Each structure stands twice: as structure tokens, then as C-alpha cells.
Amino acid sequence: DAKTTQPPSMDCAEGRAANLPCNHSTISGNEYVYWYRQIHSQGPQYIIHGLKNNETNEMASLIITEDRKSSTLILPHATLRDTAVYYCIVRVYNTNAGKSTFGDGTTLTVKP
Amino acid sequence: DVKVTQSSRYLVKRTGEKVFLECVQDMDHENMFWYRQDPGLGLRLIYFSYDVKMKEKGDIPEGYSVSREKKERFSLILESASTNQTSMYLCASSAGGGGTNEKLFFGSGTQLSVL
């Protein structure tokens, strides 16, 4: 699986959009981009994933650049409960070859 | 709702003890994973399994073994616990098959302390 690079920490004001970047410059054509978050003392929670098109669900939006070398997770109206560590990972399509490596992620702090 | 259940939230063991960490999923998932999480090191994959009785080493398998006798259950075994195995252990599962089915569902974790 390709490696990812994320900033170690970010702050965001409550009610504003939080934009979390991720670099995955070595991504290959059959790898998906996945985002998870981990709230303190809990297991990580799936947020969203994509291959090359932008994606949106009830939690967030995912913007993937045309060359697929980077992506941005957008939380449109951040709340205090969105304070967490956010992980960006890439995974191969073939399940038998897949294993995930989670880096240190980005610690997002949403402030009142 | 989907569920991955880890048998213990907190566990305290002594050096040299044999330790079993149990994980059960109720989603009929093919794949199951064991990670450990340490401050500053992120989540590191220990072992994973893509079928009953099948297992593959992850990034840090040394000192651990696993067992998957039934599809829903994946056990992590520390044959002789050591203090450097004090950590948060997380179990996860995924349906398999690519794309959406590679979503990982995590348990709440087991905080293991080896004294």
C-alpha cells in the first residue's frame, strides 16, 4: 500500500469547515483512499472513501486531485464532537493482498 | 448495527503469562485484523486473516500468534507476555471484495498492561 503524509495537527473554529489534507504521491491505479477518525478512547471509525471522483456522504466530503496524488477531507460545519485524530490511508482493491498501515494521522481540535 | 466486540476493555497481566485477547464480529466478514496502538507510533498491524484457519503476518508479528477457528472469532495470543507488549490492542474486520467492502469496522480496544 502507498504511504500517506498528513500534518500532525490542525485547529478549526466551531461551525466552520475543517479541511484536512493528505498526500499520497505514490498511489497506484487500483488503490482507494480511505479516511477514518478516532475519538479519544474509542476504536477508529470509517468516514468516507474514494477512488478518483469526489465523494460526499452524511459525515464529510472527499476531494481527490485529478492526478490522485493528494486528497482533502472536508467537514463542512465542524462541531466540538469532531475533535479527533483523522487518518488517511490507501488500500489496494484486491482484498487478499490488502493490509492497512495507519500513520500518525492529523489531530483536529475544534475550538468554541 | 454492525458490531466488533473485544472481550476486555482493560487487562492487567504479569510478565511471562500467556494472554488471550478475543475478538468477535457479527457481520459475517471475511477479513479480520489485529493492531496495536502506541503513542507516537500510530496503529501498527500485527496479524490479519482473510479466511478461517488462514493468517498472514502484518508489520510487527514478533511475540504474537493468532487463531481463527471460526469465521466470527479472531484471537490474539501473547505466548509469554513482556512489558514491551503493554499497549492498546484493536481488532477490526472487513467484508472483503474491494472498494466499499474494504471498510474496516473496529472494536473499542483492549488496554493491556503487563507488569
Coordinates of C-alpha atoms in Angstrom, one line a residue:
Chain A
D1 CA 0.0 0.0 0.0
A2 CA 1.1 3.5 -0.7
K3 CA 2.3 5.7 2.2
T4 CA 0.5 8.8 3.2
T5 CA 1.6 12.1 4.7
Q6 CA -0.6 14.3 6.9
P7 CA 0.0 17.3 9.0
P8 CA 0.3 16.3 12.7
S9 CA -2.3 18.8 14.0
M10 CA -4.9 21.4 12.9
D11 CA -7.3 23.7 14.7
C12 CA -10.7 24.7 13.4
A13 CA -13.4 27.1 14.8
E14 CA -16.7 25.5 15.7
G15 CA -19.2 25.9 12.8
R16 CA -16.5 26.4 10.2
A17 CA -15.4 24.0 7.6
A18 CA -12.4 21.8 8.5
N19 CA -10.2 20.9 5.6
L20 CA -7.8 18.1 6.3
P21 CA -5.1 17.4 3.6
C22 CA -3.4 14.1 2.8
N23 CA -0.5 13.5 0.4
H24 CA -0.3 10.1 -1.3
S25 CA 2.0 10.7 -4.2
T26 CA 2.9 7.1 -4.7
I27 CA -0.7 5.9 -5.0
S28 CA -1.3 3.3 -7.7
G29 CA -4.2 2.9 -10.0
N30 CA -6.0 0.2 -8.0
E31 CA -5.7 1.9 -4.6
Y32 CA -8.6 3.6 -2.9
V33 CA -8.2 6.5 -0.4
Y34 CA -10.0 5.9 2.9
W35 CA -10.5 8.2 5.8
Y36 CA -11.1 7.2 9.4
R37 CA -11.2 9.1 12.6
Q38 CA -10.5 8.1 16.2
I39 CA -12.2 9.9 19.1
H40 CA -10.3 9.5 22.4
S41 CA -10.5 6.0 23.9
Q42 CA -12.5 4.6 21.1
G43 CA -11.6 2.5 18.0
P44 CA -11.3 4.2 14.7
Q45 CA -14.5 4.9 12.8
Y46 CA -14.9 4.9 9.0
I47 CA -15.7 8.2 7.4
I48 CA -15.5 8.0 3.6
H49 CA -13.5 6.6 0.8
G50 CA -13.0 7.2 -3.0
L51 CA -11.0 6.1 -6.0
K52 CA -10.8 9.1 -8.3
N53 CA -14.1 11.0 -8.2
N54 CA -15.1 13.4 -5.4
E55 CA -17.4 11.8 -2.8
T56 CA -19.9 13.1 -0.3
N57 CA -21.8 11.4 2.5
E58 CA -23.6 12.4 5.6
M59 CA -20.4 12.9 7.5
A60 CA -18.0 14.5 5.1
S61 CA -16.8 15.2 1.6
L62 CA -13.7 13.8 -0.1
I63 CA -11.9 15.8 -2.8
I64 CA -9.3 13.8 -4.7
T65 CA -7.0 15.7 -7.1
E66 CA -7.0 14.7 -10.8
D67 CA -3.6 13.1 -10.6
R68 CA -4.7 11.3 -7.4
K69 CA -1.6 12.3 -5.5
S70 CA -3.4 14.1 -2.8
S71 CA -6.8 14.4 -1.2
T72 CA -8.7 16.6 1.2
L73 CA -11.3 15.6 3.7
I74 CA -13.9 18.3 4.4
L75 CA -16.1 18.5 7.4
P76 CA -18.5 21.3 6.3
H77 CA -19.6 22.5 9.7
A78 CA -17.2 21.3 12.4
T79 CA -18.6 20.7 15.9
L80 CA -16.8 20.1 19.2
R81 CA -17.6 16.4 18.8
D82 CA -15.4 16.3 15.6
T83 CA -12.3 16.8 17.7
A84 CA -10.4 13.6 17.0
V85 CA -7.4 12.1 15.2
Y86 CA -8.1 11.7 11.5
Y87 CA -6.3 9.0 9.5
C88 CA -5.9 8.9 5.7
I89 CA -4.9 5.5 4.3
V90 CA -4.7 3.9 0.9
R91 CA -5.7 0.3 0.3
V92 CA -5.3 -2.0 -2.7
Y93 CA -8.5 -3.3 -4.3
N94 CA -7.6 -7.0 -4.0
T95 CA -8.7 -8.0 -0.6
N96 CA -6.2 -10.9 -0.2
A97 CA -3.3 -8.6 -0.8
G98 CA -4.7 -5.8 1.4
K99 CA -3.4 -4.7 4.7
S100 CA -3.6 -1.2 6.0
T101 CA -0.9 0.9 7.5
F102 CA -2.2 3.8 9.7
G103 CA 0.3 6.6 10.2
D104 CA 0.1 9.1 13.0
G105 CA -2.8 11.0 11.4
T106 CA -3.9 14.6 12.0
T107 CA -5.2 15.7 15.4
L108 CA -8.0 18.0 14.7
T109 CA -9.1 20.3 17.5
V110 CA -12.4 22.1 17.1
K111 CA -12.5 25.2 19.3
P112 CA -15.6 27.1 20.5
Chain B
D1 CA -26.0 -2.2 13.6
V2 CA -22.6 -3.8 12.8
K3 CA -20.5 -4.8 15.8
V4 CA -17.0 -5.9 16.6
T5 CA -16.7 -6.9 20.2
Q6 CA -13.4 -7.3 22.2
S7 CA -13.7 -9.4 25.3
S8 CA -12.0 -7.0 27.7
R9 CA -11.7 -3.2 27.9
Y10 CA -8.8 -3.3 30.4
L11 CA -6.5 -6.2 31.2
V12 CA -3.5 -6.5 33.6
K13 CA -1.2 -9.4 33.3
R14 CA 2.2 -10.4 34.7
T15 CA 5.4 -10.9 32.7
G16 CA 5.6 -14.4 31.3
E17 CA 1.9 -15.1 31.4
K18 CA 0.1 -16.4 28.4
V19 CA -2.5 -13.9 27.3
F20 CA -5.5 -14.3 25.1
L21 CA -7.3 -11.4 23.5
E22 CA -10.6 -12.3 21.9
C23 CA -12.5 -10.6 19.2
V24 CA -15.9 -11.4 17.7
Q25 CA -17.7 -9.8 14.8
D26 CA -21.4 -10.3 13.9
M27 CA -21.2 -9.2 10.3
D28 CA -20.1 -12.4 8.6
H29 CA -16.9 -10.6 7.5
E30 CA -14.2 -12.5 5.7
N31 CA -11.3 -10.4 6.9
M32 CA -10.2 -9.8 10.5
F33 CA -7.2 -7.8 11.8
W34 CA -5.3 -7.1 15.0
Y35 CA -3.5 -3.8 15.5
R36 CA -1.6 -2.3 18.4
Q37 CA -1.6 1.4 19.1
D38 CA 1.1 3.2 21.0
P39 CA 1.6 6.9 21.5
G40 CA 3.6 8.5 18.6
L41 CA 3.6 5.2 16.6
G42 CA 0.1 5.2 15.2
L43 CA -1.7 1.9 14.5
R44 CA 0.5 -1.0 13.6
L45 CA -0.8 -4.2 12.0
I46 CA 0.2 -7.3 13.9
Y47 CA -1.6 -10.1 12.0
F48 CA -4.6 -10.4 9.8
S49 CA -6.8 -13.3 8.5
Y50 CA -8.8 -13.5 5.3
D51 CA -10.4 -16.8 5.9
V52 CA -11.0 -19.4 8.6
K53 CA -7.7 -21.0 9.6
M54 CA -5.8 -18.6 7.4
K55 CA -3.4 -15.9 8.7
E56 CA -0.8 -13.6 7.5
K57 CA 1.8 -11.6 9.3
G58 CA 1.5 -7.8 9.5
D59 CA 4.2 -5.3 10.2
I60 CA 5.0 -6.4 13.8
P61 CA 4.2 -10.1 14.3
E62 CA 7.1 -10.9 16.6
G63 CA 5.9 -12.1 20.1
Y64 CA 2.4 -12.8 18.9
S65 CA 0.3 -15.5 17.3
V66 CA -3.3 -15.7 16.2
S67 CA -6.0 -18.2 15.8
R68 CA -9.1 -18.2 13.7
E69 CA -11.1 -21.4 14.1
K70 CA -14.5 -19.9 13.3
K71 CA -15.3 -17.1 10.9
E72 CA -16.6 -14.7 13.5
R73 CA -13.8 -15.1 16.0
F74 CA -10.2 -14.0 15.8
S75 CA -7.9 -14.4 18.8
L76 CA -4.6 -12.7 19.5
I77 CA -2.2 -14.7 21.7
L78 CA 0.8 -13.5 23.6
E79 CA 2.7 -16.7 24.4
S80 CA 4.8 -15.1 27.1
A81 CA 3.8 -11.5 27.9
S82 CA 6.5 -8.9 28.2
T83 CA 6.4 -5.4 29.5
N84 CA 7.0 -4.0 25.9
Q85 CA 3.7 -5.5 24.9
T86 CA 1.9 -3.1 27.1
S87 CA -0.3 -1.3 24.6
M88 CA -3.8 -0.7 23.3
Y89 CA -4.9 -3.6 21.1
L90 CA -7.6 -3.0 18.4
C91 CA -9.4 -5.6 16.5
A92 CA -11.1 -4.8 13.1
S93 CA -13.0 -6.7 10.4
S94 CA -13.9 -6.0 6.8
A95 CA -16.2 -7.8 4.3
G96 CA -13.5 -8.1 1.6
G97 CA -14.0 -7.9 -2.1
G98 CA -12.6 -4.5 -2.7
G99 CA -13.9 -0.9 -2.8
T100 CA -16.8 -0.3 -0.3
N101 CA -16.3 -3.8 1.2
E102 CA -12.8 -2.8 2.4
K103 CA -14.3 -0.6 5.1
L104 CA -12.8 -1.5 8.4
F105 CA -15.0 -1.8 11.5
F106 CA -13.1 -1.5 14.7
G107 CA -13.8 -2.8 18.2
S108 CA -13.4 -0.4 21.2
G109 CA -10.0 -1.8 22.1
T110 CA -8.3 -3.6 24.9
Q111 CA -5.8 -1.7 27.1
L112 CA -3.3 -4.3 28.2
S113 CA -0.8 -3.6 30.9
V114 CA 2.0 -6.2 31.5
L115 CA 3.7 -5.7 34.9

